[in-house]
Tab-separated table of C-alpha atoms in Angstrom:
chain	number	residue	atom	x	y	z
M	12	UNK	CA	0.000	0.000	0.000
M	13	UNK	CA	3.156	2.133	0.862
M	14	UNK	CA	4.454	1.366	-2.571
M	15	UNK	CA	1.339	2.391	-4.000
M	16	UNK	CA	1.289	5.927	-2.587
M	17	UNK	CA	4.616	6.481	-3.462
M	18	UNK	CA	3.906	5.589	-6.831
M	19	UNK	CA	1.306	7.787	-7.039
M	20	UNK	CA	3.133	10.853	-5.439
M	21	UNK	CA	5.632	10.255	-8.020
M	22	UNK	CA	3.146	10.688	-10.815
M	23	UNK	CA	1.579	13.453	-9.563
M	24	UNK	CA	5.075	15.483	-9.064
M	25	UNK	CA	5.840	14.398	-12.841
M	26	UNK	CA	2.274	15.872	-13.623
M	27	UNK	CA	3.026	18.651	-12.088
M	28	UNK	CA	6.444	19.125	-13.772
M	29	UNK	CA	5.485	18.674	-17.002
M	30	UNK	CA	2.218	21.167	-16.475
M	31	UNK	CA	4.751	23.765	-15.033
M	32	UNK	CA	6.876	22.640	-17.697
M	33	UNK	CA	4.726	23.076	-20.727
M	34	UNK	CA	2.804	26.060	-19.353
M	35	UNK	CA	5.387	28.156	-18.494
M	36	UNK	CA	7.263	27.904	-21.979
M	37	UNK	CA	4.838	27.684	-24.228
M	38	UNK	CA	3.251	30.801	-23.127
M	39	UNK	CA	7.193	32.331	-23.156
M	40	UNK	CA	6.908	31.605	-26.758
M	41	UNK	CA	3.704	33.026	-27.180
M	42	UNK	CA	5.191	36.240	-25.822
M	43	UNK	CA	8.135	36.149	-27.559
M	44	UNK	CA	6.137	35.776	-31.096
M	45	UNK	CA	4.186	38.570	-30.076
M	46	UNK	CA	6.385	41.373	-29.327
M	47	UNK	CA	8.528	39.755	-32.628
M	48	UNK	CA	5.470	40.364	-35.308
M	49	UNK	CA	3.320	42.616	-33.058
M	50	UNK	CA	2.767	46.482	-34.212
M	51	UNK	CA	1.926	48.617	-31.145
M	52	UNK	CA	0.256	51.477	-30.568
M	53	UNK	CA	-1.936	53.668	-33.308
M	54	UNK	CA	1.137	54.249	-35.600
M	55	UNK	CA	2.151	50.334	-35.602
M	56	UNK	CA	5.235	50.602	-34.598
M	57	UNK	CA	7.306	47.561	-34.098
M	58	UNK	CA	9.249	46.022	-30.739
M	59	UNK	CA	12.852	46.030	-33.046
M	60	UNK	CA	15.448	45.444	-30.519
M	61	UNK	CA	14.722	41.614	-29.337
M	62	UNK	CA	18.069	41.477	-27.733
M	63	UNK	CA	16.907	43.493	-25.398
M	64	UNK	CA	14.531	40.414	-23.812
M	65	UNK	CA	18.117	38.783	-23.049
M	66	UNK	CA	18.776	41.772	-20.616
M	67	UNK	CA	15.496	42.142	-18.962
M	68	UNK	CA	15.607	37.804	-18.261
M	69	UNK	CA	19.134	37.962	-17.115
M	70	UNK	CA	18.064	40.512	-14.324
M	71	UNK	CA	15.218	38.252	-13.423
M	72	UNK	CA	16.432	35.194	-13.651
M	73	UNK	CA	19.454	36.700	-11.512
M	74	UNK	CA	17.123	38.097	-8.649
M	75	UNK	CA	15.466	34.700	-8.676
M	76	UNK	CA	18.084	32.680	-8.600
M	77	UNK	CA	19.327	34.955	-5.907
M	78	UNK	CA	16.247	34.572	-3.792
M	79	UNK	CA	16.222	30.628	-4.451
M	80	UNK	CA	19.461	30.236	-3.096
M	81	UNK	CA	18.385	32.300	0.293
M	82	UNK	CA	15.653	30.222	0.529
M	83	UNK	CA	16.238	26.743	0.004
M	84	UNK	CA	20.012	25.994	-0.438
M	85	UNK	CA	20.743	24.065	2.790
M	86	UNK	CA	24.527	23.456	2.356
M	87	UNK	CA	27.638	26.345	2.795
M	88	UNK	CA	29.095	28.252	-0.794
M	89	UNK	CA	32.178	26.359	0.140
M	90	UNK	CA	33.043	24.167	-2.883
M	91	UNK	CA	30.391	26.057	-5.775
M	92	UNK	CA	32.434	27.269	-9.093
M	93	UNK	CA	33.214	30.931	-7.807
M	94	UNK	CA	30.926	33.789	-9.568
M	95	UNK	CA	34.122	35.048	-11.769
M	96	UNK	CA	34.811	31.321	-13.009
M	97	UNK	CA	31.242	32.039	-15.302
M	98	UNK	CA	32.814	35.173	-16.949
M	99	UNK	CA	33.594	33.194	-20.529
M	100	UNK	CA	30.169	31.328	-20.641
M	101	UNK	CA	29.064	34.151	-20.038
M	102	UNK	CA	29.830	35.761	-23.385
M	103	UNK	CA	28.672	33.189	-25.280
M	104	UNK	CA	25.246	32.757	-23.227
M	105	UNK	CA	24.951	36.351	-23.768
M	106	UNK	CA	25.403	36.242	-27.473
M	107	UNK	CA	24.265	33.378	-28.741
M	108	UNK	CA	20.241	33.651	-27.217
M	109	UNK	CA	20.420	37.022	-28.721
M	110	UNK	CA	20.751	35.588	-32.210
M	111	UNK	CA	18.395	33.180	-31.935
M	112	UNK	CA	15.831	35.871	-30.823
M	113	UNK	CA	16.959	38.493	-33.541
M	114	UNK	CA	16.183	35.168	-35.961
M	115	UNK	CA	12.757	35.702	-35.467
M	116	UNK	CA	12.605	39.169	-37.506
M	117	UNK	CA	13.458	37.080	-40.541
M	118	UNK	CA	11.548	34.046	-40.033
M	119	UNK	CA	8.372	32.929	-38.649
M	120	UNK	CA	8.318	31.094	-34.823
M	121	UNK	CA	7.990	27.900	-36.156
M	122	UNK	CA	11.142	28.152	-38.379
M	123	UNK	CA	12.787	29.256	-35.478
M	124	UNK	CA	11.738	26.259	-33.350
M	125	UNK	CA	12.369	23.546	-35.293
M	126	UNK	CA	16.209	25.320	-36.688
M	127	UNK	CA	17.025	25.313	-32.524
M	128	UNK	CA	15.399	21.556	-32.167
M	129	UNK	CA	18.687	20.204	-34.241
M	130	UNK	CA	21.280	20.518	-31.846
M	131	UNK	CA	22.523	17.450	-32.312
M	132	UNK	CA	23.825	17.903	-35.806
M	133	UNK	CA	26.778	20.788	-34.826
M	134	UNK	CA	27.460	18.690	-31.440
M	135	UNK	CA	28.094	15.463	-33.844
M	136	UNK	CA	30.113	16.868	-36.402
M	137	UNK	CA	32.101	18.462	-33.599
M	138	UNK	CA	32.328	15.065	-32.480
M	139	UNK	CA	33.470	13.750	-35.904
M	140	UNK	CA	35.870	16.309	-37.040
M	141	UNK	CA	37.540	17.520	-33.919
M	142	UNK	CA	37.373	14.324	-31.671
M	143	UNK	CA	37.239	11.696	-33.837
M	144	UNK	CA	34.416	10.197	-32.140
M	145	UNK	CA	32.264	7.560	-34.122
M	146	UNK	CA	28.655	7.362	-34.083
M	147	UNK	CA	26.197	4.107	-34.238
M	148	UNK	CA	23.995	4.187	-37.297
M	149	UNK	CA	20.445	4.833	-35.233
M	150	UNK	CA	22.354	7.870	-34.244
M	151	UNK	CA	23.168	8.799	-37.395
M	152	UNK	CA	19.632	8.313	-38.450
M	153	UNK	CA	18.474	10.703	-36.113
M	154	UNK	CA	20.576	13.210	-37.590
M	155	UNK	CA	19.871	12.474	-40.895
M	156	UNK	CA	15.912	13.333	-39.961
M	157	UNK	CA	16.544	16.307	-37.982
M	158	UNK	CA	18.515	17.911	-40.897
M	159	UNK	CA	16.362	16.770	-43.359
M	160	UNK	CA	13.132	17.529	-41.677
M	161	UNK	CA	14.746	21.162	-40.656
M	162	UNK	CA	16.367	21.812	-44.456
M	163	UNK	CA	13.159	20.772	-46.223
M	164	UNK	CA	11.427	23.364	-44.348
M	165	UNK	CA	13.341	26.079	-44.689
M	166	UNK	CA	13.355	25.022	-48.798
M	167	UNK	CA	9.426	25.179	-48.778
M	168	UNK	CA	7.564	27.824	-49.673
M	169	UNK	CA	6.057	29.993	-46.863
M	170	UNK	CA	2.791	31.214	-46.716
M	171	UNK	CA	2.408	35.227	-47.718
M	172	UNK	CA	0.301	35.739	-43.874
M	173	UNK	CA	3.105	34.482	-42.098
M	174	UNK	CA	5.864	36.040	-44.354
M	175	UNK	CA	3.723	39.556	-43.895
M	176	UNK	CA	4.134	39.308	-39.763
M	177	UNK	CA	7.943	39.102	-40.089
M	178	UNK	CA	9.825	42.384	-39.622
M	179	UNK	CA	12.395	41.513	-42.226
M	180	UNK	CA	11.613	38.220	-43.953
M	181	UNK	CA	15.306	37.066	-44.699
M	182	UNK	CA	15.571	33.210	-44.081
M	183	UNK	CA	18.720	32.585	-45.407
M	184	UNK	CA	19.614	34.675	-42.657
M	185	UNK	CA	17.313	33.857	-39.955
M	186	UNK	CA	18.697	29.996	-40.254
M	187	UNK	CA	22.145	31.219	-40.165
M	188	UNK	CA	21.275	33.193	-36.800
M	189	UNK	CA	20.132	30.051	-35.484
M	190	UNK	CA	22.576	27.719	-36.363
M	191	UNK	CA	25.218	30.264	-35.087
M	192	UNK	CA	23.175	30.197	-31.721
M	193	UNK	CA	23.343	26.396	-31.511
M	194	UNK	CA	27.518	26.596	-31.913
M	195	UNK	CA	27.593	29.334	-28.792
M	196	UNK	CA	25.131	26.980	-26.606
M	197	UNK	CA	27.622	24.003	-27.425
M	198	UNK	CA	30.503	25.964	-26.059
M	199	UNK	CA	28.396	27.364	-23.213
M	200	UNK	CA	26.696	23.839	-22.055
M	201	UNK	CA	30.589	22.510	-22.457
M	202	UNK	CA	31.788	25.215	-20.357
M	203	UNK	CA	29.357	24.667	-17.411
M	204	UNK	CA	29.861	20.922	-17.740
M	205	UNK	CA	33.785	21.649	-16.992
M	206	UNK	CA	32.830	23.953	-14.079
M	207	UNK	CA	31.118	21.460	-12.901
M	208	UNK	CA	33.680	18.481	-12.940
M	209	UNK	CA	35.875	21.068	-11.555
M	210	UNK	CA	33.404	21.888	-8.247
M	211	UNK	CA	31.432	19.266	-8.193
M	212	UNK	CA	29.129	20.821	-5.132
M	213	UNK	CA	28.343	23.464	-7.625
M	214	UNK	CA	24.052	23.814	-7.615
M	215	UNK	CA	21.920	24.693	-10.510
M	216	UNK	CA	20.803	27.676	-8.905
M	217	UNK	CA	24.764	28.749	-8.480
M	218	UNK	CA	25.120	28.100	-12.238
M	219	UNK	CA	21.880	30.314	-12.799
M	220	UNK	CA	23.261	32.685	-10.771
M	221	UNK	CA	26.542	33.112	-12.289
M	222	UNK	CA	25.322	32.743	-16.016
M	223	UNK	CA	22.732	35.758	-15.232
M	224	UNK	CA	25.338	37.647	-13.334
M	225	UNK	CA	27.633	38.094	-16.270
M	226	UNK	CA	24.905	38.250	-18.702
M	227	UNK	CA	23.759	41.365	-17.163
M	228	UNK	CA	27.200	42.656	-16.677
M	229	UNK	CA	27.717	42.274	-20.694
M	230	UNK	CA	24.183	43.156	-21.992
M	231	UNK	CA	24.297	46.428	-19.598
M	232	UNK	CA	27.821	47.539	-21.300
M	233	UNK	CA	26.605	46.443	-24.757
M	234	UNK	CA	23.323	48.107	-23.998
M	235	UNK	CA	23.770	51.151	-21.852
M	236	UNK	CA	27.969	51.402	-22.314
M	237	UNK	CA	27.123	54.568	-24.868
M	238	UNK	CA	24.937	57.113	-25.881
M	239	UNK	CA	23.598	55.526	-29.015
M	240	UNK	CA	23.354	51.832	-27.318
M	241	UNK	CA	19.784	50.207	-28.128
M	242	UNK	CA	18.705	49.856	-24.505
M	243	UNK	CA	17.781	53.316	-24.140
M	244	UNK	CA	15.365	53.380	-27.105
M	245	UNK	CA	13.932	49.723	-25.832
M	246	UNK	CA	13.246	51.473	-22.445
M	247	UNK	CA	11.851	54.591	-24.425
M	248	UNK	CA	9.732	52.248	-26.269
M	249	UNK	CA	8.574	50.132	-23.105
M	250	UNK	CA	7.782	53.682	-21.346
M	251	UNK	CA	5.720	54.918	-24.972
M	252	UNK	CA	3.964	51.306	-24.969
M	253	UNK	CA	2.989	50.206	-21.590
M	254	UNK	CA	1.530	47.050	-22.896
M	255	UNK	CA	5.226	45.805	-24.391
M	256	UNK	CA	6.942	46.435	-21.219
M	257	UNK	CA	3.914	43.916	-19.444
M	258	UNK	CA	4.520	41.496	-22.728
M	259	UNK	CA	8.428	41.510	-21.449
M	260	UNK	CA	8.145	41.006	-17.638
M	261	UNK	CA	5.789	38.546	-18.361
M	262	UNK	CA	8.015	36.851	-20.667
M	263	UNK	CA	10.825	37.200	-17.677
M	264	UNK	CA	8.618	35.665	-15.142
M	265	UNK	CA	7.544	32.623	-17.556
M	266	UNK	CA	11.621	31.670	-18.482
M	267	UNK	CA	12.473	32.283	-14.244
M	268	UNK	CA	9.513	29.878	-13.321
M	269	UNK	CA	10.205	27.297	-16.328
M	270	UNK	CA	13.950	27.195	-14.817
M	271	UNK	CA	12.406	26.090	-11.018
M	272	UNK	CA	10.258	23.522	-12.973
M	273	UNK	CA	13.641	22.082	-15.157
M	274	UNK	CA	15.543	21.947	-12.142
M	275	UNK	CA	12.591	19.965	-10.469
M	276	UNK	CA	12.501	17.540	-12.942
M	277	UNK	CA	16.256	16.756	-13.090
M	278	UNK	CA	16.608	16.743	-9.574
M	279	UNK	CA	13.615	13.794	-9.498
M	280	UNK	CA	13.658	12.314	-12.536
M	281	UNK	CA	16.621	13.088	-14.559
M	282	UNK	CA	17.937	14.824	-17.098
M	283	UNK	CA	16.140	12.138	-19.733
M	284	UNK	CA	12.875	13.019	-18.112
M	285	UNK	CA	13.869	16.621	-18.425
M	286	UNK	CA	14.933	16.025	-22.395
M	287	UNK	CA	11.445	14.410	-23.335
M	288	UNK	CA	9.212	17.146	-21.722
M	289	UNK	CA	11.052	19.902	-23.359
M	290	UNK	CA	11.072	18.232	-26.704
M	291	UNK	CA	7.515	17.437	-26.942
M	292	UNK	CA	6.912	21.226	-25.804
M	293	UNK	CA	8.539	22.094	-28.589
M	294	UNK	CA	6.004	20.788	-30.468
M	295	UNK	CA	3.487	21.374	-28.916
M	296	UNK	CA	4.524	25.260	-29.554
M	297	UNK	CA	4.873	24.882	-33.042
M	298	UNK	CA	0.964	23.628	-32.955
M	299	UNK	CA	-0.077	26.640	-30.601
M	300	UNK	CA	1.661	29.025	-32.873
M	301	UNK	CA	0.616	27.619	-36.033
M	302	UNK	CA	-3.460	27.352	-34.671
M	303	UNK	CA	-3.397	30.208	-32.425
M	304	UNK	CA	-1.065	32.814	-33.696
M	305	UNK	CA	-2.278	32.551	-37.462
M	306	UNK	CA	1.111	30.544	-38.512
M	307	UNK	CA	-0.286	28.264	-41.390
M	308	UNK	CA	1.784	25.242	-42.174
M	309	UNK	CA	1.634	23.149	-45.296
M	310	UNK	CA	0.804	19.757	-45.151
M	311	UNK	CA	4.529	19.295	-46.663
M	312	UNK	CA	5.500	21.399	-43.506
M	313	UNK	CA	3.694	19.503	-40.819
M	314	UNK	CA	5.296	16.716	-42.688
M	315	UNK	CA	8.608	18.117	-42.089
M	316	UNK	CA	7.967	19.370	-38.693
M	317	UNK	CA	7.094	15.240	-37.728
M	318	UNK	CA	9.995	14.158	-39.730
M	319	UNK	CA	12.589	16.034	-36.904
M	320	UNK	CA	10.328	15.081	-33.978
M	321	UNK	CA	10.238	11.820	-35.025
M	322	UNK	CA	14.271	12.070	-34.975
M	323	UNK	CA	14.011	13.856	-31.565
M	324	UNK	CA	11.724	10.957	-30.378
M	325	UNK	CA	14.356	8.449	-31.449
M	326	UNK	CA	17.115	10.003	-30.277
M	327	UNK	CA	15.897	10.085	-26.418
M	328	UNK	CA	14.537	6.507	-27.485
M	329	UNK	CA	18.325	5.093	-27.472
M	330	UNK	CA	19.496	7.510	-25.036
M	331	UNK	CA	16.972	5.330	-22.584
M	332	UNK	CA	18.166	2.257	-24.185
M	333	UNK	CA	21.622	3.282	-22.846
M	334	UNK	CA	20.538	4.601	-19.577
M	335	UNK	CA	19.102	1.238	-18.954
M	336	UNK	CA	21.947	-0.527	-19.760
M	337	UNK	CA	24.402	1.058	-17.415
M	338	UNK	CA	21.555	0.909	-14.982
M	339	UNK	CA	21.893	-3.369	-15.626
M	340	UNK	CA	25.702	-2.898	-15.229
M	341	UNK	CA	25.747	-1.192	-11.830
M	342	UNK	CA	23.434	-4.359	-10.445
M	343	UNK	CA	25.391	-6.891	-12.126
M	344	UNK	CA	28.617	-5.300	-9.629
């Protein structure tokens, strides 16, 4: 019976994840479409300077963290990465989410979703042509569906409605924003792995901490460092159109709370867990966005957009194949 309830807590707390999960980004990409294709005020004038979302969620995200830490870490600083060990992730944190934001002025959200889903294609050939590493076929496969789905979308033709939201409809260079923004998360997700073999009592929230900490530090200087920086006129803009600056701090709030609810998840269930929620969220914004914000896809591009989930799916498929495994190992010793 004692099994039972515990079985039953445990679903309910991976209900709840996935709900907090799914919720909290999903609506963050709601936002971030809107203030991307959105013309405010009487004159229509558009939100231009996206980057400056990175700034406002880096101050958030840092008082959160900040306040998380107060409240729940139980253990001493002693043995966390120090804050100035964060100072090179840091730069690339800060510059590669700005790209993939400043993506969506040239293509739609959808685009922009599925180019970001196909991480694993610069993290292989990384893997290939610096480390020599060889991959299994399956995995290959994967990769082979996630480019293809991906390339065949950005080939088709998208609709004139969607095209007319876009600020500057430029995929060629929306796709090349993203991919660059996929290379600077490689380097950043390597960096923090490092920082982590290196102090191993280092806690998510100290890594959220320190990444937001220098990501204010260089989106204030790139932002505020002059007379002519962009920050000024987003503030200007924010105080002209009350109703972006609520769009932004709602957007804040949704990325802080979605961090408590990733952190949840890996601390419980794992980072597998974690993996699958996120990547069926990702579709599941592509259908919001596509039903709800007026995005129209093709039945060629739904095609498409199943062809790199189905990819996705496989790829966490024999990453659980391989989790079980070692899991078998450990009980044989």
């Amino acid at each position: 019976m004692e099994a039972h309830g515990f079985g039953l807590r445990r679903v309910l707390v991976l209900a709840f994840c996935v709900a907090g999960i799914w919720s909290a980004y999903i609506y963050q990409g709601v936002l971030q479409e809107t203030l991307s294709t959105k013309r405010f005020g009487p004159d229509g004038k558009r939100f231009e300077h996206l980057a400056f979302l990175n700034l406002a969620q880096n101050v958030v995200c840092l008082v959160w963290s900040y306040i998380m830490i107060k409240i729940w870490s139980r253990r001493t600083t002693a043995g966390g990465a120090p804050w100035w060990t964060y100072w090179s992730a840091g730069i690339t944190n800060t510059i590669g989410p700005a790209m993939g934001i400043e993506a969506l002025k040239y293509i739609s959200y959808p685009a922009q979703v599925l180019a970001k889903s196909s991480k694993m294609i610069p993290v292989m050939l990384m893997g290939t042509l610096v480390y020599g590493i060889r991959y299994t076929i399956p995995e290959y496969l994967c990769t082979f569906l996630v480019a293809g789905g991906v390339s065949t979308f950005a080939l088709l033709k998208t609709s004139s409605k969607t095209i007319s939201k876009l600020a500057h409809p430029n995929a060629p260079l929306g796709y090349g924003l993203c991919f660059l923004n996929l290379a600077f998360d490689g380097f950043t997700n390597a960096t923090q792995d490092s920082l982590t073999a290196r102090y191993p009592k280092t806690t998510a929230w100290d890594i959220m901490l320190g990444m937001n900490l220098w990501g204010t530090i260089y989106n204030m200087l790139y932002m505020f460092g002059w007379p002519q920086g962009i920050g000024f006129e987003a503030v200007q803009f924010c105080k002209q159109y009350p109703e972006a600056a609520w769009d932004i701090f709602l957007y804040c709030l949704c990325g802080a709370v979605g961090q408590n609810f990733i952190f949840l998840t890996i601390s419980r269930f794992g980072s597998l867990a974690n993996t699958t929620i996120t990547t069926t969220r990702k579709f599941v914004s592509i259908v919001v966005s596509s039903v709800l914000s007026g995005n129209p896809l093709s039945a060629k591009q739904w095609g498409c957009v199943a062809m790199v989930f189905s990819g996705l799916s496989y790829q966490i498929y024999l990453k659980w194949k391989k989790l079980k495994k070692l899991q078998k190992k450990k009980k044989a010793t």
